[in-house]
JSON list of C-alpha atoms and ligand atoms in Angstrom, two decimals:
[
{"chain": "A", "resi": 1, "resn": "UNK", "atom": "CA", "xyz": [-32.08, 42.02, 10.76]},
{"chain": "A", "resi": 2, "resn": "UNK", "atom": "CA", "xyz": [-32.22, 42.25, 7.21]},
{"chain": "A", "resi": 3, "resn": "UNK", "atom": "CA", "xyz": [-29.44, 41.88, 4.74]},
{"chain": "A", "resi": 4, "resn": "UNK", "atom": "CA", "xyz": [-29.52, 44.27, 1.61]},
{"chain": "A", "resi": 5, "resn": "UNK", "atom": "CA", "xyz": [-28.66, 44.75, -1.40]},
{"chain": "A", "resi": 6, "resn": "UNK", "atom": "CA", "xyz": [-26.27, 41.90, -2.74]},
{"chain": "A", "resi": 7, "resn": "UNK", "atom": "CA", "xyz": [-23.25, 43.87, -3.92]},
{"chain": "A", "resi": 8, "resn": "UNK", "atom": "CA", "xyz": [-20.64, 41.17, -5.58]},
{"chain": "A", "resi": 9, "resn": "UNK", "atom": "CA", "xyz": [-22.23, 38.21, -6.36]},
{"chain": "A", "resi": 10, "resn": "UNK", "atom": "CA", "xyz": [-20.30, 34.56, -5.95]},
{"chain": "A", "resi": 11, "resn": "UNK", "atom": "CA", "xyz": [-19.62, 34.44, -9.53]},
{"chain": "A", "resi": 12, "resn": "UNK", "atom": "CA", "xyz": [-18.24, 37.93, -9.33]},
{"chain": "A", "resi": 13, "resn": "UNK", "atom": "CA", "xyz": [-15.82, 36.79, -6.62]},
{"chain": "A", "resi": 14, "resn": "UNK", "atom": "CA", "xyz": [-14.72, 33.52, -7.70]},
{"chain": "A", "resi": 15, "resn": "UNK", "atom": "CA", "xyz": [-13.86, 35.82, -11.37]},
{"chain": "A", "resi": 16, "resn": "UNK", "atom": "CA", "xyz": [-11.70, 38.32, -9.93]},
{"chain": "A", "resi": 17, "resn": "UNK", "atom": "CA", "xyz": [-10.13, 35.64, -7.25]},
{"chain": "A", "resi": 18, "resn": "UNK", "atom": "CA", "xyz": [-8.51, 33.93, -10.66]},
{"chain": "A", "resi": 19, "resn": "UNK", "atom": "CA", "xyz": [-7.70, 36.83, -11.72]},
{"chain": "A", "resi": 20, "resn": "UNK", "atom": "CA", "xyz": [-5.57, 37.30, -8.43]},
{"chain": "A", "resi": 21, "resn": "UNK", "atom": "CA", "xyz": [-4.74, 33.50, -8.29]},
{"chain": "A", "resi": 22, "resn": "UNK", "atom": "CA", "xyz": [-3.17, 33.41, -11.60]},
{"chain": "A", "resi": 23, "resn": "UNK", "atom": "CA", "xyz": [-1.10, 37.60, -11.04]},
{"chain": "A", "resi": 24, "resn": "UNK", "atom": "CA", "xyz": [-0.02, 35.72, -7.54]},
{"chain": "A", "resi": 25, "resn": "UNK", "atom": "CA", "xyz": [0.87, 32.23, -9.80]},
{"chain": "A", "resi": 26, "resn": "UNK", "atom": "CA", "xyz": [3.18, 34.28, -12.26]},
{"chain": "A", "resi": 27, "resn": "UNK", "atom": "CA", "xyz": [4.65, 37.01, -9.00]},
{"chain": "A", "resi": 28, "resn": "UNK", "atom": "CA", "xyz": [5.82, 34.22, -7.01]},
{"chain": "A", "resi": 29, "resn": "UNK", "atom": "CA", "xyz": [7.22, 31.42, -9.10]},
{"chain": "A", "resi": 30, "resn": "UNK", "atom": "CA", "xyz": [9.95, 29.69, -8.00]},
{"chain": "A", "resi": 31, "resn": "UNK", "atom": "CA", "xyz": [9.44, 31.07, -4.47]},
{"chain": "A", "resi": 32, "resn": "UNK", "atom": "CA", "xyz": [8.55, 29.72, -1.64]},
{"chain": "A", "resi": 33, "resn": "UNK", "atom": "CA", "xyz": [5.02, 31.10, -0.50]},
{"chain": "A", "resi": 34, "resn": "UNK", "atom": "CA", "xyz": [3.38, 31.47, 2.75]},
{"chain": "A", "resi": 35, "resn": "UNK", "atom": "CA", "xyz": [0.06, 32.81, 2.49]},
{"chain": "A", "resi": 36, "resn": "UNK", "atom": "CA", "xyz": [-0.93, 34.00, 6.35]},
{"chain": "A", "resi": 37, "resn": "UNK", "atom": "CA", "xyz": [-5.11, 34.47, 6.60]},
{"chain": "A", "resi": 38, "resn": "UNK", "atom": "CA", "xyz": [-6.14, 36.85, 9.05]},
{"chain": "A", "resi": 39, "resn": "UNK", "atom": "CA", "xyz": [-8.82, 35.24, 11.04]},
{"chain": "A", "resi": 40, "resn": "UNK", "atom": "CA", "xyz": [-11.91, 34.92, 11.56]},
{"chain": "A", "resi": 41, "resn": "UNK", "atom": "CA", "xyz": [-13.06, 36.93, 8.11]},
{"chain": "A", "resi": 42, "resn": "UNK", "atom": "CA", "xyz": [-9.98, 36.00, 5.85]},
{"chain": "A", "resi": 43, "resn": "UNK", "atom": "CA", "xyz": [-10.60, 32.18, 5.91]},
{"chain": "A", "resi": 44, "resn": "UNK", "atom": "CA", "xyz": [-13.24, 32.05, 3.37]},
{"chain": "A", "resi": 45, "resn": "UNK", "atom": "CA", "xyz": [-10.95, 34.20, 0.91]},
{"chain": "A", "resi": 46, "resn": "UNK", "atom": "CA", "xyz": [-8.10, 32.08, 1.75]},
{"chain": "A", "resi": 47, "resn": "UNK", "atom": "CA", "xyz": [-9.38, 28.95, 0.90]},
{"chain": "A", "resi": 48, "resn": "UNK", "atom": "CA", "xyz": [-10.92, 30.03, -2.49]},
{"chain": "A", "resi": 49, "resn": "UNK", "atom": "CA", "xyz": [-7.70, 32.47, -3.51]},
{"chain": "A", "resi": 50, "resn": "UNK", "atom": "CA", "xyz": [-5.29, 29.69, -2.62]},
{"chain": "A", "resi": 51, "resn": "UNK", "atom": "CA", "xyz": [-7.30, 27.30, -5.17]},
{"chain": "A", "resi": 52, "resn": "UNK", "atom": "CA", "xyz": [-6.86, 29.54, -7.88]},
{"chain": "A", "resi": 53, "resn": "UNK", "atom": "CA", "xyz": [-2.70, 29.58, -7.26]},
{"chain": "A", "resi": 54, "resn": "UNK", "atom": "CA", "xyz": [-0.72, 26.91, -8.88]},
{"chain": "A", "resi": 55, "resn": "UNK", "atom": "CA", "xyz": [1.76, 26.98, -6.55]},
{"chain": "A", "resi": 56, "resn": "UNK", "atom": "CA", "xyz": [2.79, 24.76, -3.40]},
{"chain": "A", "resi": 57, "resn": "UNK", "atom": "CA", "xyz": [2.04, 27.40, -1.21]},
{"chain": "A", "resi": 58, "resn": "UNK", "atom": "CA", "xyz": [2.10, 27.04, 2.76]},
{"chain": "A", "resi": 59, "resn": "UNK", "atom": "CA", "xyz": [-0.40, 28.19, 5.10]},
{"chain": "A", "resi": 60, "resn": "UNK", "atom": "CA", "xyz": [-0.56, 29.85, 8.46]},
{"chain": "A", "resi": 61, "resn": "UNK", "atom": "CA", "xyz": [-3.06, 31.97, 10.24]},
{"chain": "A", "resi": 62, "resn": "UNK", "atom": "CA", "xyz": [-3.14, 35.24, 12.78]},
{"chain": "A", "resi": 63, "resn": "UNK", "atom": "CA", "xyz": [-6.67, 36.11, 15.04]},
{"chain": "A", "resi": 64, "resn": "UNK", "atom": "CA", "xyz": [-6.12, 39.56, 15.84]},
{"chain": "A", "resi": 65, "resn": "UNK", "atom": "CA", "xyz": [-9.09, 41.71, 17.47]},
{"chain": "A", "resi": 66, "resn": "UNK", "atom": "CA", "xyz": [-8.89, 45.29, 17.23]},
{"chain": "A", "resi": 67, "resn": "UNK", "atom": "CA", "xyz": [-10.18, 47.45, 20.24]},
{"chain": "A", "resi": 68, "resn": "UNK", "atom": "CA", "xyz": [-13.45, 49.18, 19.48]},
{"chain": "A", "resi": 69, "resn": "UNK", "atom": "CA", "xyz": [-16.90, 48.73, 18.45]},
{"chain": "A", "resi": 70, "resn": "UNK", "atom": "CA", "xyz": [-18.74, 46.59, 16.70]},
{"chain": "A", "resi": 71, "resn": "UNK", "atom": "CA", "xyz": [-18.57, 47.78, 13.49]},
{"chain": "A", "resi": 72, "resn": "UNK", "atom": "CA", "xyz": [-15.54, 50.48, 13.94]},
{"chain": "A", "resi": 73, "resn": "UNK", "atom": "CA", "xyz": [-11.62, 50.00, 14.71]},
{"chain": "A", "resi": 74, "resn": "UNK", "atom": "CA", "xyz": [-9.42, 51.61, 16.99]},
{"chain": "A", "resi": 75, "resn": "UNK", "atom": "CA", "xyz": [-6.05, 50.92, 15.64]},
{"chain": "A", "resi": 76, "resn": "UNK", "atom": "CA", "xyz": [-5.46, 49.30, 18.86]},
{"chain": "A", "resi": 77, "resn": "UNK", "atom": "CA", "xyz": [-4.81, 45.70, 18.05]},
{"chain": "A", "resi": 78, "resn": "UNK", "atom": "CA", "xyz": [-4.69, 42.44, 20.50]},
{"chain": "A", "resi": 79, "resn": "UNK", "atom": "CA", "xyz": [-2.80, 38.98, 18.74]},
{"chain": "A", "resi": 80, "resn": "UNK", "atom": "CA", "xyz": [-5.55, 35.96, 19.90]},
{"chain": "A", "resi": 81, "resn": "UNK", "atom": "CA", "xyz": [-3.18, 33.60, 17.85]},
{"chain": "A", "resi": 82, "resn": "UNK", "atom": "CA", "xyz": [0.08, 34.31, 16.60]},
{"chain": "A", "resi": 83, "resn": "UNK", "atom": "CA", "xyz": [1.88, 32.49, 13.40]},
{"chain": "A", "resi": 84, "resn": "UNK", "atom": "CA", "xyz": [2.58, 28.75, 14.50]},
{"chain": "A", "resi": 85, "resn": "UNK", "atom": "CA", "xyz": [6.18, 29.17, 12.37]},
{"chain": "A", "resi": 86, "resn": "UNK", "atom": "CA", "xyz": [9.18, 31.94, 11.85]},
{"chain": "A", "resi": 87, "resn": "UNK", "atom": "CA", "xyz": [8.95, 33.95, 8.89]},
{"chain": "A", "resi": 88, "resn": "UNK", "atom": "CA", "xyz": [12.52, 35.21, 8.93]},
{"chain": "A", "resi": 89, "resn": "UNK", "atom": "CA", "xyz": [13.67, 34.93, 5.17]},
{"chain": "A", "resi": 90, "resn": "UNK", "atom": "CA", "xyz": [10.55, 33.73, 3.74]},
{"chain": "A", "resi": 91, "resn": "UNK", "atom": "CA", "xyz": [8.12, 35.47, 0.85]},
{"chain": "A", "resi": 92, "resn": "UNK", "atom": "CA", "xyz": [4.93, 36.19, 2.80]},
{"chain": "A", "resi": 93, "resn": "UNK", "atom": "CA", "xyz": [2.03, 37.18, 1.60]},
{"chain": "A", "resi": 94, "resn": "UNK", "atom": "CA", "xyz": [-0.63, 38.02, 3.91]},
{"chain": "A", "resi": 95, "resn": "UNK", "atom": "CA", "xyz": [-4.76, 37.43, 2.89]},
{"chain": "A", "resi": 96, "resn": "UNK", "atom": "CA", "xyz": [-7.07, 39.71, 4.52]},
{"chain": "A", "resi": 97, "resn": "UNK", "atom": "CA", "xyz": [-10.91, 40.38, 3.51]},
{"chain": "A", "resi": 98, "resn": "UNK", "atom": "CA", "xyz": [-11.22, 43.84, 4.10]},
{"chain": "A", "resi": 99, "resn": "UNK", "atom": "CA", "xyz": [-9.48, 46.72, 4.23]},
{"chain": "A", "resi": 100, "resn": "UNK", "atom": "CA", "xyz": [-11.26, 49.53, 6.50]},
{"chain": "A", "resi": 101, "resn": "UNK", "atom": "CA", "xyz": [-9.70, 51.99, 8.31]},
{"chain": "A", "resi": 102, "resn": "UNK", "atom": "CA", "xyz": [-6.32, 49.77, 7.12]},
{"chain": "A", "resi": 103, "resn": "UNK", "atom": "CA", "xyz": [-5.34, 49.97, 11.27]},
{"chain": "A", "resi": 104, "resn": "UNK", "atom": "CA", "xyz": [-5.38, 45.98, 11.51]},
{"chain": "A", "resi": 105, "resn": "UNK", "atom": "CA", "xyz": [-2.84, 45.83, 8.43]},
{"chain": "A", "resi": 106, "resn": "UNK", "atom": "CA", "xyz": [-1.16, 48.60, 9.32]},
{"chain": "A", "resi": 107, "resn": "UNK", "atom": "CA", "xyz": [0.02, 47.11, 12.86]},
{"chain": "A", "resi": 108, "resn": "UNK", "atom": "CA", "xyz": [0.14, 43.17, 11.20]},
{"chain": "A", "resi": 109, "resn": "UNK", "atom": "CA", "xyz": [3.17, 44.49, 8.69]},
{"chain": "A", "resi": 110, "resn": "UNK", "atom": "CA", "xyz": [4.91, 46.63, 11.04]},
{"chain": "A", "resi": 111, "resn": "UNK", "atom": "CA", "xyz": [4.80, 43.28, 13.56]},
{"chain": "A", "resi": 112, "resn": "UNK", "atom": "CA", "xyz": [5.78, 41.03, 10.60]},
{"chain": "A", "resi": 113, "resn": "UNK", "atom": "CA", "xyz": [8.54, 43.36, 9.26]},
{"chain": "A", "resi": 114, "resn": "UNK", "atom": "CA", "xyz": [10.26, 42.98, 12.06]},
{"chain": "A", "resi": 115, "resn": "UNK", "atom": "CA", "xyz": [10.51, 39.50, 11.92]},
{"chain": "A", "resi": 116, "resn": "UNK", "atom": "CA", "xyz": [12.46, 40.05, 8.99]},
{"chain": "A", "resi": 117, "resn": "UNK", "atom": "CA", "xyz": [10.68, 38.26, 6.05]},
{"chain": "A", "resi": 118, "resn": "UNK", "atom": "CA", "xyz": [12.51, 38.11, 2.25]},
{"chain": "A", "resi": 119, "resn": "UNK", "atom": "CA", "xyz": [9.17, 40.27, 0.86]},
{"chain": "A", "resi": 120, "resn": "UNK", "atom": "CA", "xyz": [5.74, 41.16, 2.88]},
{"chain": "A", "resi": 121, "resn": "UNK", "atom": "CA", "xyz": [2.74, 41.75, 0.33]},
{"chain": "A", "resi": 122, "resn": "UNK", "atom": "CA", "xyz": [-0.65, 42.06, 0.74]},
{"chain": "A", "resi": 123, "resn": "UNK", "atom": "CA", "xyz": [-3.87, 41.18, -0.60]},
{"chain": "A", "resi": 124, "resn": "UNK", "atom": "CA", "xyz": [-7.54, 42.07, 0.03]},
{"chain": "A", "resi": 125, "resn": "UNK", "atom": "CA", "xyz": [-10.58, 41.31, -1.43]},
{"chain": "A", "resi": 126, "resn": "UNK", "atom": "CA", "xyz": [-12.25, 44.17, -0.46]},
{"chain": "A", "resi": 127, "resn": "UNK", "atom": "CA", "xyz": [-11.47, 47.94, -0.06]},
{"chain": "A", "resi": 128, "resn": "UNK", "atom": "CA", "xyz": [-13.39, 50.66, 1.39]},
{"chain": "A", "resi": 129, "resn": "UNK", "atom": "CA", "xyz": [-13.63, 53.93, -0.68]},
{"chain": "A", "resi": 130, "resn": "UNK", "atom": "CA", "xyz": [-13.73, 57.28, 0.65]},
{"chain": "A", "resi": 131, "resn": "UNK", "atom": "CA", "xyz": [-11.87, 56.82, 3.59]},
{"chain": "A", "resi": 132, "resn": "UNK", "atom": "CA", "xyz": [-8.19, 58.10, 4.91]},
{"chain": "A", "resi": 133, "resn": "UNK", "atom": "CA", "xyz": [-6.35, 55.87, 6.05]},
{"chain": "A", "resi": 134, "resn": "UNK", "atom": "CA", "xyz": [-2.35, 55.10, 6.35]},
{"chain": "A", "resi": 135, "resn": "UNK", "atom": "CA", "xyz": [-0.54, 54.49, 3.05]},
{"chain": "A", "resi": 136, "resn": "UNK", "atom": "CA", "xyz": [-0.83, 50.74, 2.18]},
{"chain": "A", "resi": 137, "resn": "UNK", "atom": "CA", "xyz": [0.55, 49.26, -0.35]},
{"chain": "A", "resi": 138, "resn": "UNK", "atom": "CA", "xyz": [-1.94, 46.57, -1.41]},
{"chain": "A", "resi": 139, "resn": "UNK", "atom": "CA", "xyz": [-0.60, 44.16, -4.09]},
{"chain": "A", "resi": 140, "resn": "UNK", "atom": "CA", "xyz": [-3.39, 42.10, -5.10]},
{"chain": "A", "resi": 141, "resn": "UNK", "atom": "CA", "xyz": [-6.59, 43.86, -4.58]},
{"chain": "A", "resi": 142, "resn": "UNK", "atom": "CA", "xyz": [-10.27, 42.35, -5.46]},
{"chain": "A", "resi": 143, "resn": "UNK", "atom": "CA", "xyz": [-13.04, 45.23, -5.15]},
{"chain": "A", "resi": 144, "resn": "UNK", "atom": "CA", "xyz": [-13.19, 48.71, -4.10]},
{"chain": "A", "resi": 145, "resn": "UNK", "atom": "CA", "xyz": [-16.64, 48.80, -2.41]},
{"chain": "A", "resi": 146, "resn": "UNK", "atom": "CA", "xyz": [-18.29, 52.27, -1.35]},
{"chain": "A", "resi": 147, "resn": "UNK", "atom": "CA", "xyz": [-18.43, 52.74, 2.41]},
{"chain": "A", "resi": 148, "resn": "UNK", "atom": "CA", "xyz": [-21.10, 50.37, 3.78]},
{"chain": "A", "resi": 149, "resn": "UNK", "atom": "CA", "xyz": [-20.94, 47.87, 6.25]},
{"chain": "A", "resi": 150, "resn": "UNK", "atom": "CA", "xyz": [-21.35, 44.68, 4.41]},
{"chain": "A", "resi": 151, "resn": "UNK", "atom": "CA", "xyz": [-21.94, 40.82, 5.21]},
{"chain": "A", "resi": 152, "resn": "UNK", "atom": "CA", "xyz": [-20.85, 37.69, 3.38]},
{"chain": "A", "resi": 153, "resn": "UNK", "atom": "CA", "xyz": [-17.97, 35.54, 2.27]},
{"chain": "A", "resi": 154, "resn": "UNK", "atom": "CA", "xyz": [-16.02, 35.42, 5.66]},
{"chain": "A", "resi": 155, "resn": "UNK", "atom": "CA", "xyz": [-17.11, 39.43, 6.71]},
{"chain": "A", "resi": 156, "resn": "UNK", "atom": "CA", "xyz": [-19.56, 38.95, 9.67]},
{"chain": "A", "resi": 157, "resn": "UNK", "atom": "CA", "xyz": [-22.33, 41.29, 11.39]},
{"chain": "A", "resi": 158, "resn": "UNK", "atom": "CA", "xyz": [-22.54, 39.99, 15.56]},
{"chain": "A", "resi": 159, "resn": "UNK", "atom": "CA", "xyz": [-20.51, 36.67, 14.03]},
{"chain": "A", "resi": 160, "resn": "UNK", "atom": "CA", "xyz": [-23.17, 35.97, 11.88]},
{"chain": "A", "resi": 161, "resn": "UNK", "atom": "CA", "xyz": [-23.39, 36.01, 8.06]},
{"chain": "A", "resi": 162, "resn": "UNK", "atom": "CA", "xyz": [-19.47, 34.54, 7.17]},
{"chain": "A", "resi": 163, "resn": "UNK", "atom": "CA", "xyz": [-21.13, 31.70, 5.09]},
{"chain": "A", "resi": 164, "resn": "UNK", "atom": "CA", "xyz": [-23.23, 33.65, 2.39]},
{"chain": "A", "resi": 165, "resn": "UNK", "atom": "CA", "xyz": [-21.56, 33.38, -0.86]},
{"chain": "A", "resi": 166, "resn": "UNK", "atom": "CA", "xyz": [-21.57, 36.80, -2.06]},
{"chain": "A", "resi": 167, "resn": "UNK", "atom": "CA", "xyz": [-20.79, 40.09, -0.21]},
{"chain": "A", "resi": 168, "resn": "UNK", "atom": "CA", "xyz": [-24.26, 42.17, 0.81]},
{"chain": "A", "resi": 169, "resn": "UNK", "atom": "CA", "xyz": [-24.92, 45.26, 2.07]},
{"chain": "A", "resi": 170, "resn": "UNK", "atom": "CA", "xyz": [-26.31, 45.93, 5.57]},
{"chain": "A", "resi": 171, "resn": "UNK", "atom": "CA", "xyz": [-28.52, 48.72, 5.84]},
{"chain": "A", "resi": 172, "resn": "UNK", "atom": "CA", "xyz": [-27.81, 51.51, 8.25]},
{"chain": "A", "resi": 173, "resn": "UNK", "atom": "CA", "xyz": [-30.64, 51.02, 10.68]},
{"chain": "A", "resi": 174, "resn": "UNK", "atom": "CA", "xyz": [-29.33, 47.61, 11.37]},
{"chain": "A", "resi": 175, "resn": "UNK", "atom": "CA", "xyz": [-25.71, 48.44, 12.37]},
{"chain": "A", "resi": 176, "resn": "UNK", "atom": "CA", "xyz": [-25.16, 48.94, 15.88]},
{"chain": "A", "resi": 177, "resn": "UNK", "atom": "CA", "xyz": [-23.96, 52.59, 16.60]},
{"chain": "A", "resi": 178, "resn": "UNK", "atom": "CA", "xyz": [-20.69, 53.38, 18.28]},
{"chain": "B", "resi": 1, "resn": "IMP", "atom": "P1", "xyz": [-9.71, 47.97, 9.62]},
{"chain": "B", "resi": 1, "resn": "IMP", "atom": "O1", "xyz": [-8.65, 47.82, 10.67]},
{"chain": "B", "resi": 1, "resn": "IMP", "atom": "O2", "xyz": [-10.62, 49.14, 9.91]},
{"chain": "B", "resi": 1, "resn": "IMP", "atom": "O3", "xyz": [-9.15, 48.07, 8.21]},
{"chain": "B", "resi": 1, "resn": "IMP", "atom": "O4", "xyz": [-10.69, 46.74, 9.67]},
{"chain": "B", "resi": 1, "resn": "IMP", "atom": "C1", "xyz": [-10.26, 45.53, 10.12]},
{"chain": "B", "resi": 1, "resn": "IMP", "atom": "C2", "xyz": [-11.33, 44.48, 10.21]},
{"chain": "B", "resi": 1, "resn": "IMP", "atom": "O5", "xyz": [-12.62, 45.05, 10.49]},
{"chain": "B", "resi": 1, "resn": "IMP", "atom": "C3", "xyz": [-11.51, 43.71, 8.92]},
{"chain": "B", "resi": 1, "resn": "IMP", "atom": "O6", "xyz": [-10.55, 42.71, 8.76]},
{"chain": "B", "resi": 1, "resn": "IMP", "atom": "C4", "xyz": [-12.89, 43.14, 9.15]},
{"chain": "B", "resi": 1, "resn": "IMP", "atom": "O7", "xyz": [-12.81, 41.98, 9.96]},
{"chain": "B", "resi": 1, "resn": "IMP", "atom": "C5", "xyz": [-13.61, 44.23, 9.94]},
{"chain": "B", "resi": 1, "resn": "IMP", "atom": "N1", "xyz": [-14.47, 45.04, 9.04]},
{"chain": "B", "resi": 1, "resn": "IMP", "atom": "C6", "xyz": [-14.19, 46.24, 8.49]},
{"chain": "B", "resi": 1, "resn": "IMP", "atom": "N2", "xyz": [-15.21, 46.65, 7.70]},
{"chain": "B", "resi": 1, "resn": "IMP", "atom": "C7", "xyz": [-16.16, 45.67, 7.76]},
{"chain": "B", "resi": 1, "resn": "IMP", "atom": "C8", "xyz": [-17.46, 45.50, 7.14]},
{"chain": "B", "resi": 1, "resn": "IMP", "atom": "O8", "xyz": [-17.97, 46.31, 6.36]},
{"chain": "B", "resi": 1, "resn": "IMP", "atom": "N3", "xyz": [-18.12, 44.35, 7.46]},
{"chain": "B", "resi": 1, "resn": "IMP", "atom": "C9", "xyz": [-17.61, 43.41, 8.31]},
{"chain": "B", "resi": 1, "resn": "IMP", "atom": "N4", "xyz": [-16.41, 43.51, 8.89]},
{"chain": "B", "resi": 1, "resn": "IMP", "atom": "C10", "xyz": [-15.69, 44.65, 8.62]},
{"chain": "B", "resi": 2, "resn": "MG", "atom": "MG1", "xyz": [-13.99, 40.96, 11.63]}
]
């Protein structure tokens, strides 16, 4: 398996992540933050995003697995690990890596809303172009990408590939099919 063409390198990442570090810094001062990661691909943004806010921010995480291939979601989403805490009347803002087909999200902030938080945001490194997909309002976004299955910085191919430091390109041929 071959990884392509490297399409944000590390230094491009860790750029744009102060750049939503300090816009997160100024949003949320004098709040009380809880940053939720969406496991498994979220952690790597997580860690390096919350670095970059100057804020004593709180941390949780979700593992959800959406229903569907390898490399497509179904909208269908099962909760492997739930919040450890309530979020009723707390700012929450939740860190994902990618946004796809923006399913996932879409189902994690209709579950969270109802657990009545004081403000639900979103950010995402990535975004996919070219695709429809549910209106999302995504707060704090990094890239938009075109749409290729990449690799890198938390976003894995068969669970392998979360520790490069940039985000790559997979080409086609090595992407399972549906
Ligand atoms: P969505 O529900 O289609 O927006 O995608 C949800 C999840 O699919 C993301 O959080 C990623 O874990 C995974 N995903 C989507 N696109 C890619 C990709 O290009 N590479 C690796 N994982 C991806
Ligand atoms: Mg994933």
């Amino acid at each position: 398996m071959n990884i392509g063409e490297v399409l944000i390198t590390a230094d491009e990442i860790d750029a744009k992540l102060k750049e939503m570090g300090d816009a997160i810094t100024e949003d949320y001062r004098g709040k009380d933050l809880l940053l939720i990661g969406i496991l498994k691909g979220a952690f790597v943004v997580m860690a390096d995003l919350a670095r970059h806010i100057d804020l004593p921010v709180e941390f949780d995480f979700m593992a959800v697995s959406s229903y569907g291939s390898a490399t497509k979601s179904s909208g269908v989403v099962r909760i492997l690990k739930d919040l450890d805490q309530e979020i009723e009347g707390r700012h929450v803002l939740i860190v994902e890596d990618i946004v796809d087909t923006g399913l996932t999200l879409q189902y994690l902030l209709k579950n969270l809303q109802v657990r009545k938080p004081a403000s639900l945001g979103l950010a995402a490194l990535l975004i996919k172009d070219g695709i429809e997909r549910p209106p999302l309002e995504i707060k704090y976004e990094g890239f938009h990408i075109p749409n290729k299955f990449v690799v890198g910085y938390g976003l894995d191919l068969d669970g392998k590939y979360r520790n490069l430091p940039y985000v790559a390109v997979v080409s086609d041929a090595t992407v399972p099919t549906p």
